[in-house]
Coordinates of C-alpha atoms in Angstrom, one line a residue:
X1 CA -83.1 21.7 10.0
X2 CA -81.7 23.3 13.4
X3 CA -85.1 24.7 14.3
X4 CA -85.3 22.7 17.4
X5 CA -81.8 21.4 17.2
X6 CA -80.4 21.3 21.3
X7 CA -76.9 19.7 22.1
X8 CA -79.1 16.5 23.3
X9 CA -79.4 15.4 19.7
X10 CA -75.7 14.7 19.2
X11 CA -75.3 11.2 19.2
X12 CA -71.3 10.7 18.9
X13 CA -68.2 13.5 19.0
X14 CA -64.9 13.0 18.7
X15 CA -61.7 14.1 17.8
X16 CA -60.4 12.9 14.3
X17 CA -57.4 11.7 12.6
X18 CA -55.3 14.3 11.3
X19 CA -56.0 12.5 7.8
X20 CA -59.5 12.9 8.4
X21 CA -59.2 16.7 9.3
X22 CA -57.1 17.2 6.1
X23 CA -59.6 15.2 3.9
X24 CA -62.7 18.5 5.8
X25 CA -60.4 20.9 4.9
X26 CA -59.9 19.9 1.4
X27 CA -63.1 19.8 1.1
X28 CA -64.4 23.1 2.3
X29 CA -61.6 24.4 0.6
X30 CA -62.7 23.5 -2.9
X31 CA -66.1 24.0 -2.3
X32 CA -65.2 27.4 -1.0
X33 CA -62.4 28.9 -3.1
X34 CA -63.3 32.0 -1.9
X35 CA -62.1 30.9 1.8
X36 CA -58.6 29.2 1.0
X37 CA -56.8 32.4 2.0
X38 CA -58.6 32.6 5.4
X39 CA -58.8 28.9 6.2
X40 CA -55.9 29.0 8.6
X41 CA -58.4 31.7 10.7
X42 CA -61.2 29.6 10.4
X43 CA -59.6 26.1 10.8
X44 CA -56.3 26.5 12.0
X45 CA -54.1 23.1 11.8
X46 CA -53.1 23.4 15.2
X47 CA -56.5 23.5 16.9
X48 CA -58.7 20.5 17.7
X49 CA -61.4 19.6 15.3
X50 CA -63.9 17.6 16.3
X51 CA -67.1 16.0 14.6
X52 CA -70.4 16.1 16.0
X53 CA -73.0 13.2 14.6
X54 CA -76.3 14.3 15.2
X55 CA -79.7 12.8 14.6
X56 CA -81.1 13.2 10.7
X57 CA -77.7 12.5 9.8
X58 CA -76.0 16.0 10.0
X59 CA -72.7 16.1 10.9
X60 CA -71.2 19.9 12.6
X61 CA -67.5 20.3 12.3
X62 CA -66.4 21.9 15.5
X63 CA -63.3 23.9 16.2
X64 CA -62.5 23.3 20.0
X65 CA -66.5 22.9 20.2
X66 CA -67.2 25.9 18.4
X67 CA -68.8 24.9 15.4
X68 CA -68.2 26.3 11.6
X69 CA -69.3 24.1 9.1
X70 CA -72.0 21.7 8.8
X71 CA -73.6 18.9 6.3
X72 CA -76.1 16.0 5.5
X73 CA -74.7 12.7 5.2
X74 CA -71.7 13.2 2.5
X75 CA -74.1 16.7 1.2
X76 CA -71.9 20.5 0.6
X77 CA -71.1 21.8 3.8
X78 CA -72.7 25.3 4.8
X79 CA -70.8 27.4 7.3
X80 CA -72.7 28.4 10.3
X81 CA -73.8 32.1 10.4
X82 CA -71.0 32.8 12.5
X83 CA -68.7 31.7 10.0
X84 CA -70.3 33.8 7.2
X85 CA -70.9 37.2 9.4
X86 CA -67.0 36.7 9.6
X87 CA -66.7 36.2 6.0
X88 CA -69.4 37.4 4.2
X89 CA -67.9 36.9 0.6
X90 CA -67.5 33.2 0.9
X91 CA -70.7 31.9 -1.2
X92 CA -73.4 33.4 -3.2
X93 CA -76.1 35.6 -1.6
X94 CA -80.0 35.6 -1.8
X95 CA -81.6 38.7 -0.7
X96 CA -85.3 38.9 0.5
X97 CA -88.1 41.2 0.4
X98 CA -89.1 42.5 3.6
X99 CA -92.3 40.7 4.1
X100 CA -90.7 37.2 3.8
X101 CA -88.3 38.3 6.7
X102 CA -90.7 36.6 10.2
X103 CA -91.0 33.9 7.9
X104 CA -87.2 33.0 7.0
X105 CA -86.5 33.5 10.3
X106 CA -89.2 31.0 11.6
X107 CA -87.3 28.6 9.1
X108 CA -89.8 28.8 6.7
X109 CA -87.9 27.5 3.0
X110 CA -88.3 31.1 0.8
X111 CA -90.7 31.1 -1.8
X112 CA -90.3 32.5 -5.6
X113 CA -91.9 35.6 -5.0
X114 CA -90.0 36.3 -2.1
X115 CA -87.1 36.3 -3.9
X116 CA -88.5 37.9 -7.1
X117 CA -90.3 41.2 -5.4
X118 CA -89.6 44.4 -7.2
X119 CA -86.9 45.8 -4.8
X120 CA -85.1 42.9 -4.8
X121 CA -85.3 41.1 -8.4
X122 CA -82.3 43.4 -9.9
X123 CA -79.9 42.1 -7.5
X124 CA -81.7 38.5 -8.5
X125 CA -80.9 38.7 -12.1
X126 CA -77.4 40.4 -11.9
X127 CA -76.1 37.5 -10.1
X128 CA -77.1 34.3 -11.8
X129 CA -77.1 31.2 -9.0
X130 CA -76.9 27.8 -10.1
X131 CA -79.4 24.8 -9.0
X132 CA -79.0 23.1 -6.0
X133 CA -76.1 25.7 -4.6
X134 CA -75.6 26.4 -0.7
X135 CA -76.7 30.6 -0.5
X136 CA -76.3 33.2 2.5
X137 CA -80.1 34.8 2.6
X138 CA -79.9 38.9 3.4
X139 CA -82.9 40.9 4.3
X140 CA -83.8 43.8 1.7
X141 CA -81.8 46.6 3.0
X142 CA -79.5 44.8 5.0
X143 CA -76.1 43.2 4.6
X144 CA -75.9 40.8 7.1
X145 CA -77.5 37.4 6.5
X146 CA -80.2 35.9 8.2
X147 CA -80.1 32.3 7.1
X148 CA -78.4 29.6 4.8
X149 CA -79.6 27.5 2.5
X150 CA -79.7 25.8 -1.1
X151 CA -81.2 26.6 -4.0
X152 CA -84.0 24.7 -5.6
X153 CA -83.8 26.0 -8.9
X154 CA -81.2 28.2 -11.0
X155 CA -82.0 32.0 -10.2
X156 CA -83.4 32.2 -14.3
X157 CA -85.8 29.7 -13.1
X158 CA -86.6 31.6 -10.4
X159 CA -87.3 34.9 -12.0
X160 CA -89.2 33.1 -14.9
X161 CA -91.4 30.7 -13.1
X162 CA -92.1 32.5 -9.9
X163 CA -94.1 29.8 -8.3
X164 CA -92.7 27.4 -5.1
X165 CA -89.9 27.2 -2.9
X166 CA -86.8 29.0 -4.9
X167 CA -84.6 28.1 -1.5
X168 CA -84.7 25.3 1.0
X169 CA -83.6 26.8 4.0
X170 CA -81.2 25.2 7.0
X171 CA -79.8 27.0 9.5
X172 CA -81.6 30.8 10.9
X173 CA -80.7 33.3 13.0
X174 CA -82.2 32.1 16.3
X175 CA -82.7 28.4 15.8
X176 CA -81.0 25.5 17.8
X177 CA -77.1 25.8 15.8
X178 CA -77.2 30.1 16.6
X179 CA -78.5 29.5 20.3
X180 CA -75.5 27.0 20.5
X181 CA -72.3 28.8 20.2
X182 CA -70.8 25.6 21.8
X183 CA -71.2 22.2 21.6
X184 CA -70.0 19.8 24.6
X185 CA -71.9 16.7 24.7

């Protein structure tokens, strides 16, 4: 999605209504329990929060044009890498076999057996992920993530079939979003 993403693409960016702000916090909030407690850090009410419309429809919620959060049309919003390095327990994690690595990280969506290889299947079937959930993606061996995503089946679905793309991927390490650490149209 941000694989050639550069800030000529953003279409429209303004500040919003306080109403509006409180309506993306809400949001992120209950789509990210996990991040209530720390929301103040990420999103504080004081600071300016702006919304970038790009092309593709994707809108990137920016904190004095840093930006955190991101989505498709009204879609889940994904926090950027940034966000998640910062606060690595907010969503469900994915974690990769080595090979698929150069792959993921030439936004290539991850593939069943990717996801299934024997040093990484354990992890796989100990934490069950729903269908169509956003997911931080870790490298085997590592615990920093490398990309964000959604699923595109439940991880049983995964493990038992074995076959196609088990995550859609949206946002890399390296693509146009990470290469952007600010966004001033």
């Amino acid at each position: 999605m941000f694989k050639k993403f550069t800030e000529s693409e953003i279409r429209d960016s303004g500040k919003l209504k306080s109403s509006d702000q409180r309506k993306i916090r809400n949001a992120i909030a209950d789509q990210y329990p996990l991040l209530v407690d720390h929301m103040e850090q990420i999103m504080p009410k004081k600071a300016e929060i702006q919304v970038a419309k790009c092309e593709g429809k994707i809108n990137v919620v920016c904190i004095e044009h840093v930006p955190v959060f991101y989505n498709v049309r009204d879609g889940p919003y994904y926090p950027t890498l940034r966000v998640h390095h910062q606060y690595p327990f907010c969503m469900p994690t994915m974690r990769v076999d080595a090979g698929a690595i150069k792959f993921v990280l030439s936004g290539a969506n991850i593939m069943c057996p990717g996801l299934t290889h024997k040093n990484v299947v354990d992890e796989l079937a100990a934490k069950p992920v729903p269908n169509d959930t956003p997911v931080a993606i870790l490298a085997e061996g590592k615990d920093v993530s490398l990309a964000i995503g959604h699923t595109c089946m439940d991880s049983k679905d995964i493990i038992g079939v074995n076959k196609g793309i088990g995550v859609t991927v949206v946002h890399t390490l390296k693509d146009g979003l990470w290469m952007s650490p600010k966004l001033e149209p």
